[in-house]
CSV table of C-alpha atoms in Angstrom, one decimal:
chain,number,residue,atom,x,y,z
Y,260,MET,CA,42.1,-55.4,-21.4
Y,261,ARG,CA,43.6,-54.5,-18.0
Y,262,TRP,CA,43.9,-50.8,-19.0
Y,263,PHE,CA,40.2,-50.8,-20.0
Y,264,LYS,CA,39.1,-52.1,-16.6
Y,265,THR,CA,41.3,-49.5,-14.9
Y,266,VAL,CA,39.8,-46.6,-16.9
Y,267,LEU,CA,36.3,-48.0,-16.3
Y,268,LEU,CA,36.9,-48.2,-12.5
Y,269,LEU,CA,38.2,-44.7,-12.5
Y,270,LEU,CA,35.2,-43.4,-14.4
Y,271,ILE,CA,32.8,-45.2,-12.1
Y,272,ALA,CA,34.6,-43.8,-9.0
Y,273,THR,CA,34.5,-40.3,-10.5
Y,274,LEU,CA,30.8,-40.6,-11.1
Y,275,LEU,CA,30.2,-41.9,-7.6
Y,276,VAL,CA,32.2,-39.1,-6.1
Y,277,GLY,CA,30.6,-36.5,-8.3
Y,278,GLY,CA,27.1,-37.8,-7.7
Y,279,GLY,CA,27.7,-38.0,-4.0
Y,280,GLY,CA,29.0,-34.4,-4.0
Y,281,TYR,CA,26.0,-33.2,-6.0
Y,282,ALA,CA,23.7,-35.0,-3.7
Y,283,TYR,CA,25.3,-33.4,-0.7
Y,284,VAL,CA,25.1,-29.9,-2.3
Y,285,TRP,CA,21.5,-30.5,-3.2
Y,286,TYR,CA,20.6,-31.6,0.3
Y,287,LYS,CA,22.3,-28.5,1.8
Y,288,ALA,CA,20.5,-26.2,-0.7
Y,289,LYS,CA,17.2,-27.9,0.1
Y,290,ALA,CA,17.7,-27.5,3.8
Y,291,TYR,CA,18.5,-23.8,3.3
Y,292,ILE,CA,15.4,-23.2,1.2
Y,293,ASP,CA,13.1,-25.1,3.5
Y,294,ASP,CA,14.4,-23.2,6.6
Y,295,THR,CA,14.0,-19.9,4.7
Y,296,LEU,CA,10.4,-20.7,3.6
Y,297,THR,CA,9.5,-21.6,7.2
Y,298,VAL,CA,10.8,-18.2,8.4
Y,299,LEU,CA,9.1,-16.2,5.6
Y,300,LEU,CA,5.8,-18.1,5.7
Y,301,PRO,CA,5.2,-19.2,9.4
Y,302,GLY,CA,1.5,-19.5,9.1
Y,303,TYR,CA,1.4,-21.5,5.8
Y,304,ARG,CA,1.7,-25.1,4.7
Y,305,VAL,CA,4.3,-25.0,1.9
Y,306,ARG,CA,5.1,-27.6,-0.7
Y,307,TYR,CA,6.8,-27.6,-4.1
Y,308,GLU,CA,7.2,-30.1,-6.9
Y,309,GLN,CA,10.9,-29.8,-7.8
Y,310,LEU,CA,14.1,-28.3,-6.6
Y,311,VAL,CA,16.7,-27.6,-9.4
Y,312,LEU,CA,20.3,-26.9,-8.3
Y,313,ASP,CA,23.1,-25.4,-10.4
Y,314,PRO,CA,26.3,-25.7,-8.3
Y,315,ARG,CA,27.6,-22.5,-9.9
Y,316,GLY,CA,25.2,-20.6,-7.6
Y,317,GLU,CA,21.5,-21.0,-8.5
Y,318,VAL,CA,18.6,-22.7,-6.8
Y,319,ARG,CA,15.2,-22.8,-8.5
Y,320,ILE,CA,12.0,-24.0,-6.9
Y,321,GLU,CA,9.2,-25.0,-9.3
Y,322,SER,CA,5.4,-25.2,-8.8
Y,323,LEU,CA,5.3,-23.9,-5.2
Y,324,GLN,CA,2.0,-23.7,-3.3
Y,325,ALA,CA,1.5,-22.0,0.1
Y,326,ALA,CA,-1.8,-22.6,1.9
Y,327,PRO,CA,-2.7,-20.8,5.2
Y,328,PHE,CA,-3.3,-23.2,8.0
Y,329,GLY,CA,-6.9,-24.2,8.2
Y,330,TYR,CA,-7.7,-23.5,4.5
Y,331,GLU,CA,-7.7,-25.6,1.4
Y,332,SER,CA,-6.9,-22.8,-1.2
Y,333,ALA,CA,-3.3,-21.9,-1.8
Y,334,ILE,CA,-1.2,-19.1,-3.2
Y,335,LYS,CA,0.6,-20.5,-6.3
Y,336,VAL,CA,4.0,-19.6,-7.8
Y,337,ALA,CA,5.3,-21.0,-11.1
Y,338,ASN,CA,8.9,-20.8,-10.0
Y,339,ILE,CA,11.3,-19.0,-7.6
Y,340,SER,CA,14.9,-18.6,-8.6
Y,341,ILE,CA,17.7,-17.5,-6.3
Y,342,ARG,CA,21.1,-16.7,-8.0
Y,343,ALA,CA,24.5,-15.7,-6.8
Y,344,ASP,CA,27.7,-15.5,-8.7
Y,345,ALA,CA,29.6,-17.6,-6.1
Y,346,PRO,CA,29.9,-21.3,-6.7
Y,347,LEU,CA,28.3,-23.5,-4.0
Y,348,PHE,CA,26.9,-20.3,-2.4
Y,349,PHE,CA,24.2,-22.2,-0.6
Y,350,LEU,CA,26.6,-24.8,0.9
Y,351,GLN,CA,27.6,-22.3,3.6
Y,352,PRO,CA,25.8,-22.6,7.0
Y,353,SER,CA,24.6,-19.0,6.7
Y,354,PRO,CA,25.2,-17.5,3.3
Y,355,VAL,CA,25.3,-13.9,4.6
Y,356,SER,CA,26.7,-14.4,8.0
Y,357,SER,CA,30.0,-12.6,7.5
Y,358,ALA,CA,31.6,-10.1,5.1
Y,359,SER,CA,33.6,-12.8,3.3
Y,360,ASP,CA,30.4,-14.7,2.5
Y,361,TRP,CA,28.9,-11.9,0.4
Y,362,PRO,CA,28.8,-12.6,-3.4
Y,363,SER,CA,29.1,-9.7,-5.9
Y,364,PHE,CA,25.4,-10.1,-6.5
Y,365,LEU,CA,22.4,-11.9,-5.2
Y,366,ALA,CA,19.2,-12.1,-7.2
Y,367,ILE,CA,15.7,-13.4,-6.5
Y,368,LYS,CA,13.1,-13.9,-9.2
Y,369,ILE,CA,9.5,-14.9,-8.6
Y,370,ASP,CA,7.5,-15.8,-11.7
Y,371,LYS,CA,3.7,-15.9,-11.9
Y,372,LEU,CA,2.7,-15.6,-8.3
Y,373,ARG,CA,-1.1,-16.2,-8.4
Y,374,MET,CA,-3.7,-15.6,-5.7
Y,375,ASP,CA,-7.3,-16.4,-6.4
Y,376,LEU,CA,-9.5,-13.6,-4.8
Y,377,ALA,CA,-12.4,-16.1,-4.6
Y,378,SER,CA,-10.4,-18.6,-2.5
Y,379,ASP,CA,-11.6,-19.7,0.9
Y,380,PHE,CA,-9.2,-17.6,2.9
Y,381,MET,CA,-10.2,-14.5,0.9
Y,382,GLU,CA,-13.8,-15.3,1.7
Y,383,THR,CA,-12.9,-15.1,5.4
Y,384,ALA,CA,-11.0,-11.9,4.9
Y,385,LEU,CA,-14.0,-10.4,3.1
Y,386,ALA,CA,-16.4,-11.5,5.9
Y,387,ASN,CA,-14.1,-10.0,8.6
Y,388,GLN,CA,-13.8,-6.7,6.7
Y,389,SER,CA,-17.6,-6.4,6.4
Y,390,ALA,CA,-18.1,-7.3,10.1
Y,391,ALA,CA,-15.4,-5.1,11.6
Y,392,ALA,CA,-16.3,-1.4,12.2
Y,393,SER,CA,-13.1,0.6,11.7
Y,394,LYS,CA,-12.5,3.6,14.0
Y,395,GLY,CA,-9.8,5.1,11.7
Y,396,LEU,CA,-10.0,7.6,8.8
Y,397,VAL,CA,-10.7,6.5,5.3
Y,398,ASN,CA,-7.5,6.0,3.3
Y,399,ILE,CA,-7.0,9.0,1.1
Y,400,ALA,CA,-7.0,6.9,-2.1
Y,401,ALA,CA,-10.6,5.7,-1.3
Y,402,LEU,CA,-12.1,9.2,-0.5
Y,403,GLY,CA,-15.3,9.6,-2.4
Y,404,CYS,CA,-15.6,5.9,-3.2
Y,405,GLY,CA,-18.9,5.2,-1.3
Y,406,ASP,CA,-18.4,2.9,1.7
Y,407,VAL,CA,-14.9,1.7,0.6
Y,408,ARG,CA,-12.4,2.5,3.3
Y,409,GLU,CA,-9.3,1.2,1.4
Y,410,PHE,CA,-8.6,-0.7,-1.8
Y,411,SER,CA,-8.0,-4.0,0.0
Y,412,LEU,CA,-7.9,-7.4,-1.7
Y,413,PRO,CA,-11.6,-8.1,-1.1
Y,414,VAL,CA,-12.4,-4.7,-2.7
Y,415,LEU,CA,-10.2,-5.6,-5.7
Y,416,ARG,CA,-12.3,-8.7,-6.2
Y,417,ASP,CA,-15.5,-6.6,-6.2
Y,418,MET,CA,-13.8,-4.3,-8.8
Y,419,GLY,CA,-13.6,-7.3,-11.2
Y,420,TYR,CA,-10.1,-8.7,-10.5
Y,421,PRO,CA,-10.6,-12.5,-10.3
Y,422,GLU,CA,-7.0,-13.0,-9.1
Y,423,ILE,CA,-3.7,-11.2,-8.3
Y,424,GLN,CA,-0.9,-12.2,-10.6
Y,425,ALA,CA,2.5,-10.8,-10.0
Y,426,ASP,CA,6.1,-11.1,-11.2
Y,427,LEU,CA,8.8,-9.9,-8.8
Y,428,ASN,CA,12.6,-9.3,-9.2
Y,429,ILE,CA,14.9,-8.4,-6.3
Y,430,ARG,CA,18.7,-7.8,-6.8
Y,431,LEU,CA,21.3,-7.0,-4.2
Y,432,ASP,CA,24.7,-5.8,-5.4
Y,433,PRO,CA,27.1,-5.5,-2.4
Y,434,ASP,CA,30.7,-4.2,-2.9
Y,435,ASN,CA,32.3,-4.6,0.5
Y,436,ASP,CA,35.8,-3.5,-0.7
Y,437,ASN,CA,34.6,-0.2,-2.0
Y,438,GLY,CA,31.8,0.3,0.6
Y,439,ARG,CA,28.7,0.3,-1.7
Y,440,LEU,CA,25.4,-1.5,-1.6
Y,441,VAL,CA,22.7,-1.3,-4.2
Y,442,LEU,CA,19.3,-2.8,-3.6
Y,443,GLY,CA,16.8,-2.9,-6.5
Y,444,SER,CA,13.3,-4.4,-6.8
Y,445,GLN,CA,10.6,-4.5,-9.5
Y,446,ILE,CA,7.1,-5.8,-9.2
Y,447,GLN,CA,4.5,-6.1,-11.9
Y,448,LEU,CA,0.9,-6.7,-11.0
Y,449,LEU,CA,-1.0,-7.9,-14.1
Y,450,GLY,CA,-3.7,-5.4,-15.1
Y,451,ILE,CA,-3.0,-3.2,-12.0
Y,452,ALA,CA,0.4,-1.5,-11.9
Y,453,SER,CA,4.2,-1.9,-11.9
Y,454,GLN,CA,6.6,-0.5,-9.3
Y,455,ARG,CA,10.4,-0.2,-9.3
Y,456,LEU,CA,12.7,0.8,-6.4
Y,457,VAL,CA,16.4,1.5,-6.3
Y,458,LEU,CA,18.3,2.2,-3.1
Y,459,GLU,CA,22.0,2.9,-3.1
Y,460,VAL,CA,23.9,3.1,0.2
Y,461,SER,CA,27.5,3.8,1.0
Y,462,PHE,CA,29.3,2.5,4.1
Y,463,THR,CA,32.8,2.0,5.6
Y,464,PRO,CA,34.6,-0.5,3.4
Y,465,GLY,CA,34.9,-3.9,5.0
Y,466,TYR,CA,32.1,-3.5,7.4
Y,467,LEU,CA,29.2,-5.1,5.5
Y,468,ALA,CA,28.4,-7.8,8.0
Y,469,PRO,CA,25.7,-8.2,10.7
Y,470,GLN,CA,28.2,-8.0,13.5
Y,471,THR,CA,29.8,-4.8,12.2
Y,472,LEU,CA,26.9,-3.1,10.4
Y,473,LEU,CA,26.3,-0.5,13.2
Y,474,ALA,CA,29.9,0.7,12.9
Y,475,ALA,CA,29.6,0.9,9.1
Y,476,SER,CA,28.2,4.4,9.1
Y,477,PRO,CA,25.7,3.8,6.3
Y,478,ARG,CA,24.6,6.8,4.2
Y,479,VAL,CA,21.8,6.9,1.6
Y,480,GLN,CA,23.3,8.1,-1.7
Y,481,ARG,CA,20.3,7.6,-4.0
Y,482,PHE,CA,16.7,6.5,-3.9
Y,483,GLN,CA,14.4,6.1,-6.8
Y,484,PHE,CA,10.7,5.1,-7.0
Y,485,ALA,CA,8.9,4.6,-10.3
Y,486,TYR,CA,5.2,3.7,-10.7
Y,487,GLN,CA,3.3,2.9,-13.9
Y,488,ASP,CA,-0.5,2.4,-14.0
Y,489,LEU,CA,-1.4,-0.8,-15.9
Y,490,GLY,CA,-5.2,-0.5,-15.7
Y,491,PHE,CA,-6.1,0.1,-12.0
Y,492,ASN,CA,-6.8,3.8,-12.3
Y,493,ALA,CA,-9.4,3.4,-15.0
Y,494,ARG,CA,-11.1,0.5,-13.2
Y,495,ARG,CA,-11.1,2.4,-9.9
Y,496,ASP,CA,-12.9,5.4,-11.6
Y,497,THR,CA,-15.6,3.1,-13.0
Y,498,TYR,CA,-16.1,1.2,-9.8
Y,499,CYS,CA,-16.2,4.2,-7.5
Y,500,ALA,CA,-18.6,6.1,-9.9
Y,501,GLU,CA,-20.9,3.1,-9.7
Y,502,GLN,CA,-20.6,3.0,-5.9
Y,503,THR,CA,-21.7,6.6,-5.6
Y,504,ASP,CA,-24.1,6.7,-8.5
Y,505,VAL,CA,-22.3,9.5,-10.4
Y,506,THR,CA,-20.3,9.8,-13.6
Y,507,GLU,CA,-16.6,9.1,-13.6
Y,508,ALA,CA,-15.8,12.8,-14.0
Y,509,GLU,CA,-18.1,13.7,-11.0
Y,510,TYR,CA,-16.4,11.0,-8.9
Y,511,ARG,CA,-12.9,12.5,-9.7
Y,512,LEU,CA,-14.3,15.9,-8.8
Y,513,VAL,CA,-15.7,14.7,-5.5
Y,514,HIS,CA,-12.5,12.8,-4.6
Y,515,ALA,CA,-10.4,15.9,-5.2
Y,516,ASP,CA,-12.8,18.1,-3.1
Y,517,LEU,CA,-12.7,15.6,-0.3
Y,518,LEU,CA,-8.9,15.4,-0.3
Y,519,LYS,CA,-8.5,19.2,-0.4
Y,520,ALA,CA,-11.0,19.5,2.5
Y,521,GLN,CA,-9.1,16.9,4.6
Y,522,ALA,CA,-5.8,18.7,3.9
Y,523,THR,CA,-7.4,22.0,5.0
Y,524,GLN,CA,-8.7,20.3,8.2
Y,525,LEU,CA,-5.1,19.1,8.9
Y,526,GLY,CA,-3.8,22.6,8.5
Y,527,MET,CA,-1.9,21.8,5.3
Y,528,GLN,CA,-1.3,24.5,2.7
Y,529,VAL,CA,-1.0,22.8,-0.6
Y,530,PRO,CA,-0.3,24.9,-3.8
Y,531,GLU,CA,-2.5,24.4,-6.8
Y,532,ARG,CA,0.4,23.0,-8.9
Y,533,LEU,CA,0.7,20.1,-6.5
Y,534,TRP,CA,-3.0,19.4,-6.7
Y,535,ASN,CA,-2.8,19.4,-10.5
Y,536,ALA,CA,0.2,17.1,-10.3
Y,537,TYR,CA,-1.8,14.7,-8.0
Y,538,GLU,CA,-4.7,14.6,-10.4
Y,539,GLN,CA,-2.4,13.8,-13.3
Y,540,ALA,CA,-0.7,11.1,-11.2
Y,541,ILE,CA,-3.9,9.2,-10.5
Y,542,ALA,CA,-5.3,9.5,-14.1
Y,543,PRO,CA,-5.5,6.3,-16.2
Y,544,GLY,CA,-2.2,5.2,-17.7
Y,545,SER,CA,-0.2,7.6,-15.6
Y,546,SER,CA,3.5,7.2,-14.6
Y,547,VAL,CA,5.3,8.7,-11.6
Y,548,ASP,CA,9.1,8.9,-11.0
Y,549,LEU,CA,10.3,10.1,-7.7
Y,550,GLY,CA,13.9,10.4,-6.6
Y,551,ILE,CA,16.3,11.8,-4.0
Y,552,SER,CA,20.0,12.2,-4.3
Y,553,PRO,CA,21.4,14.1,-1.3
Y,554,ALA,CA,24.8,15.7,-2.0
Y,555,GLY,CA,27.4,13.7,0.1
Y,556,GLY,CA,24.7,11.2,1.1
Y,557,MET,CA,22.3,11.2,4.1
Y,558,GLY,CA,23.0,9.4,7.3
Y,559,SER,CA,22.1,9.9,11.0
Y,560,GLU,CA,21.5,13.6,10.5
Y,561,LEU,CA,18.2,12.7,8.9
Y,562,PHE,CA,16.6,12.4,12.4
Y,563,VAL,CA,17.9,15.8,13.4
Y,564,LEU,CA,16.7,17.5,10.2
Y,565,MET,CA,13.2,16.1,10.5
Y,566,ASN,CA,12.4,19.0,12.8
Y,567,ALA,CA,13.4,21.4,10.0
Y,568,PRO,CA,11.5,20.1,6.9
Y,569,HIS,CA,12.5,22.9,4.6
Y,570,VAL,CA,16.2,22.2,5.3
Y,571,LEU,CA,15.7,18.4,5.0
Y,572,ALA,CA,14.0,18.9,1.6
Y,573,GLU,CA,16.9,20.9,0.3
Y,574,ARG,CA,19.4,18.3,1.5
Y,575,LEU,CA,17.5,15.4,0.0
Y,576,ASN,CA,17.4,17.2,-3.4
Y,577,PRO,CA,14.1,15.6,-4.5
Y,578,SER,CA,13.0,15.3,-8.1
Y,579,LEU,CA,9.5,14.4,-9.5
Y,580,ARG,CA,8.4,13.5,-13.0
Y,581,ILE,CA,4.8,12.7,-13.9
Y,582,ASN,CA,4.0,11.3,-17.3
Y,583,SER,CA,7.7,11.9,-18.2
Y,584,VAL,CA,7.3,15.7,-17.5
Y,585,GLY,CA,9.4,17.1,-14.6
Y,586,LEU,CA,7.7,19.1,-11.9
Y,587,ASP,CA,9.4,22.2,-10.6
Y,588,LEU,CA,9.8,21.8,-6.8
Y,589,ALA,CA,11.8,24.9,-6.3
Y,590,GLY,CA,10.4,27.5,-3.9
Y,591,LEU,CA,7.9,25.1,-2.2
Y,592,ASP,CA,7.2,25.8,1.4
Y,593,TRP,CA,7.8,22.3,2.7
Y,594,GLU,CA,6.9,23.1,6.2
Y,595,SER,CA,3.4,24.3,5.2
Y,596,LEU,CA,2.8,21.0,3.5
Y,597,LEU,CA,3.0,19.1,6.8
Y,598,PRO,CA,-0.1,18.4,8.9
Y,599,ASP,CA,-0.6,20.4,12.0
Y,600,ALA,CA,-0.3,18.0,15.0
Y,601,GLU,CA,-3.2,19.6,17.0
Y,602,GLN,CA,-5.6,19.8,14.0
Y,603,ALA,CA,-4.8,16.2,13.0
Y,604,GLU,CA,-5.7,15.1,16.5
Y,605,GLN,CA,-9.0,16.9,16.4
Y,606,LEU,CA,-9.8,15.2,13.0
Y,607,THR,CA,-10.2,11.8,14.7
Y,608,PRO,CA,-13.7,10.6,13.8
Y,609,GLN,CA,-16.3,11.0,16.5
Y,610,GLU,CA,-19.3,8.7,17.0
Y,611,GLU,CA,-22.6,10.1,16.0
Y,612,GLY,CA,-25.3,10.7,18.7
Y,613,LEU,CA,-26.9,7.3,19.1
Y,614,VAL,CA,-29.6,6.5,21.6
Y,615,ASN,CA,-28.0,5.4,24.9
Y,616,VAL,CA,-30.0,2.6,26.6
Y,617,GLU,CA,-28.7,3.4,30.0
Y,618,GLN,CA,-29.9,7.0,29.8
Y,619,LEU,CA,-33.3,5.9,28.6
Y,620,LYS,CA,-33.6,3.8,31.8
Y,621,GLU,CA,-32.7,6.7,34.0
Y,622,LYS,CA,-35.3,9.0,32.3
Y,623,ILE,CA,-37.8,6.1,32.4
Y,624,LEU,CA,-38.7,6.7,28.7
Y,625,SER,CA,-40.1,3.8,26.7
Y,626,SER,CA,-38.9,3.1,23.2
Y,627,ARG,CA,-42.3,4.3,21.9
Y,628,GLU,CA,-42.0,7.7,23.6
Y,629,VAL,CA,-38.5,8.1,22.3
Y,630,GLN,CA,-39.8,7.3,18.8
Y,631,LYS,CA,-42.5,9.9,19.2
Y,632,LEU,CA,-39.8,12.5,20.1
Y,633,GLU,CA,-37.9,11.6,17.0
Y,634,ASP,CA,-41.0,11.7,14.8
Y,635,SER,CA,-41.7,15.3,15.8
Y,636,LYS,CA,-38.5,16.2,13.9
Y,637,GLN,CA,-38.2,16.5,10.2
Y,638,PHE,CA,-36.1,18.1,7.4
Y,639,TYR,CA,-36.8,21.8,6.7
Y,640,PRO,CA,-35.4,23.9,3.9
Y,641,ALA,CA,-32.5,26.3,4.8
Y,642,SER,CA,-30.3,28.7,3.0
Y,643,PHE,CA,-26.5,28.5,2.9
Y,644,ASP,CA,-26.2,31.7,4.9
Y,645,GLU,CA,-28.2,30.1,7.8
Y,646,LEU,CA,-25.9,27.1,8.1
Y,647,ASP,CA,-23.7,28.7,10.8
Y,648,ASP,CA,-26.6,28.2,13.2
Y,649,TYR,CA,-26.9,24.5,12.4
Y,650,LEU,CA,-23.5,23.2,13.1
Y,651,GLN,CA,-23.6,19.5,14.3
Y,652,TYR,CA,-27.1,19.2,12.9
Y,653,GLN,CA,-28.1,16.5,10.4
Y,654,ILE,CA,-28.6,17.9,7.0
Y,655,ARG,CA,-29.3,16.7,3.5
Y,656,LEU,CA,-28.3,18.2,0.2
Y,657,TYR,CA,-29.3,17.9,-3.4
Y,658,THR,CA,-26.7,19.0,-6.0
Y,659,HIS,CA,-27.0,20.2,-9.6
Y,660,PHE,CA,-25.8,16.7,-10.6
Y,661,GLY,CA,-28.9,15.2,-9.1
Y,662,ARG,CA,-26.8,13.7,-6.3
Y,663,PHE,CA,-28.3,13.2,-2.8
Y,664,ILE,CA,-25.9,13.7,0.2
Y,665,GLU,CA,-26.8,13.4,3.9
Y,666,GLY,CA,-24.6,13.8,7.0
Y,667,ARG,CA,-23.7,15.9,10.0
Y,668,LEU,CA,-22.7,19.4,9.4
Y,669,ILE,CA,-19.2,20.0,11.0
Y,670,GLU,CA,-17.9,23.1,9.2
Y,671,VAL,CA,-19.0,26.1,7.1
Y,672,ALA,CA,-16.2,28.0,5.5
Y,673,ASP,CA,-16.4,30.6,2.7
Y,674,ASN,CA,-18.2,28.9,-0.2
Y,675,LYS,CA,-17.9,25.3,1.1
Y,676,LEU,CA,-19.5,23.2,3.8
Y,677,VAL,CA,-18.2,19.9,5.2
Y,678,LEU,CA,-20.3,17.0,6.3
Y,679,LEU,CA,-19.4,14.0,8.4
Y,680,ARG,CA,-20.9,10.9,6.7
Y,681,ARG,CA,-21.3,7.4,8.0
Y,682,VAL,CA,-19.8,4.7,5.9
Y,683,ASP,CA,-19.7,0.9,6.6
Y,684,GLN,CA,-16.2,1.0,8.0
Y,685,GLY,CA,-16.5,4.2,10.0
Y,686,TYR,CA,-16.8,7.9,9.1
Y,687,ALA,CA,-15.5,10.2,6.4
Y,688,SER,CA,-15.5,14.0,5.9
Y,689,TYR,CA,-17.2,15.2,2.7
Y,690,SER,CA,-16.7,18.7,1.3
Y,691,VAL,CA,-19.3,20.3,-1.0
Y,692,ASP,CA,-18.9,23.5,-3.0
Y,693,ARG,CA,-21.8,26.0,-2.6
Y,694,ASN,CA,-22.0,26.4,-6.4
Y,695,PHE,CA,-23.0,22.7,-6.7
Y,696,LEU,CA,-26.0,23.0,-4.3
Y,697,GLU,CA,-29.6,22.9,-5.5
Y,698,THR,CA,-31.4,22.4,-2.2
Y,699,ILE,CA,-30.3,22.4,1.5
Y,700,GLU,CA,-32.5,20.8,4.3
Y,701,VAL,CA,-31.8,20.7,8.0
Y,702,TYR,CA,-33.2,18.0,10.4
Y,703,ARG,CA,-34.7,19.9,13.4
């Protein structure tokens, strides 16, 4: 029986040592995860139900919740997994502190991140957005969408999205010996869109560490971006058409006219094939693939070539596919596609002529007298050919679609006119084709 006791004692000792080792590794991994979450989410209360550790190089957090300080609602994540092919990777004081610490891959996977757009912190964001008056231009994606300045999270809620649900994958593949680093990411937003990024960089072998990174001479070898619409474009068309009381086809036409007018105001000369490509890219169910693959890579010379866009474009060797069909980019005048700095500065929205209380005091005019002066003005019919005489006047238009448009006339060019319209968040320029006009009236 003595041998049996000896074996039993050895087994117990092994279990104690193994259990103690696992507990130590688990503690180190938990400390690493907690510190990382504190850095990534400084304004949140973070808690999770379980930490699962695989000593071969994986840590998984299950049922994580992150609530902004001062709020009850939380962003929820089903699980977060961090994997590396190095055993005990998270035991190190700083897993990526030196070149020798890098594994051959590092992967992060986030499953079912959910954010309720009716939560209390989103209510605050919505209230702040409604109360704040923006002084910037409307985001180009929101042109023609009524008073919407950008498709922010509160706007997505108004569009009928009750929550944001996302899956995210990030993978890092460093090869320090051969001087290669590949970073890839893919995110899928349920019912909205999916995006995929791939960045490949070369560097001096053996220099992939924070303390030597500046001497590594990194060069971009490849960059790819892929976008797939999963329902957002169709919902955007419906929502914006309702905001402006037009059909979806009319909204798309107005959006395109506004975008073209803004490009003209910025001094950009965009060929028709690019406008057609843009319209295809924002259509429901569209896919876009953009890539660059500069011969020999692109390093610090990027900053020098930015002053010569046509040379830079040739060096980057760009490719573009829309709905799996390649777009011919040869012969494009890249320099003409860039905004003119002086014209862009002049495009900054200006405040409309509001009544100045201080001036009223100096002129000793009562509010009733001011109102009488305003009442003496009214809208009078005018022809398109007369509009050059009414620049900066308030005008209103009726189109063949039955659409009513009112704003300040800021430009008349060829067969188009441009109005500056007030929206809730600021001002937006609005281009109208002469052929669409039924009636023109000037306030004078």
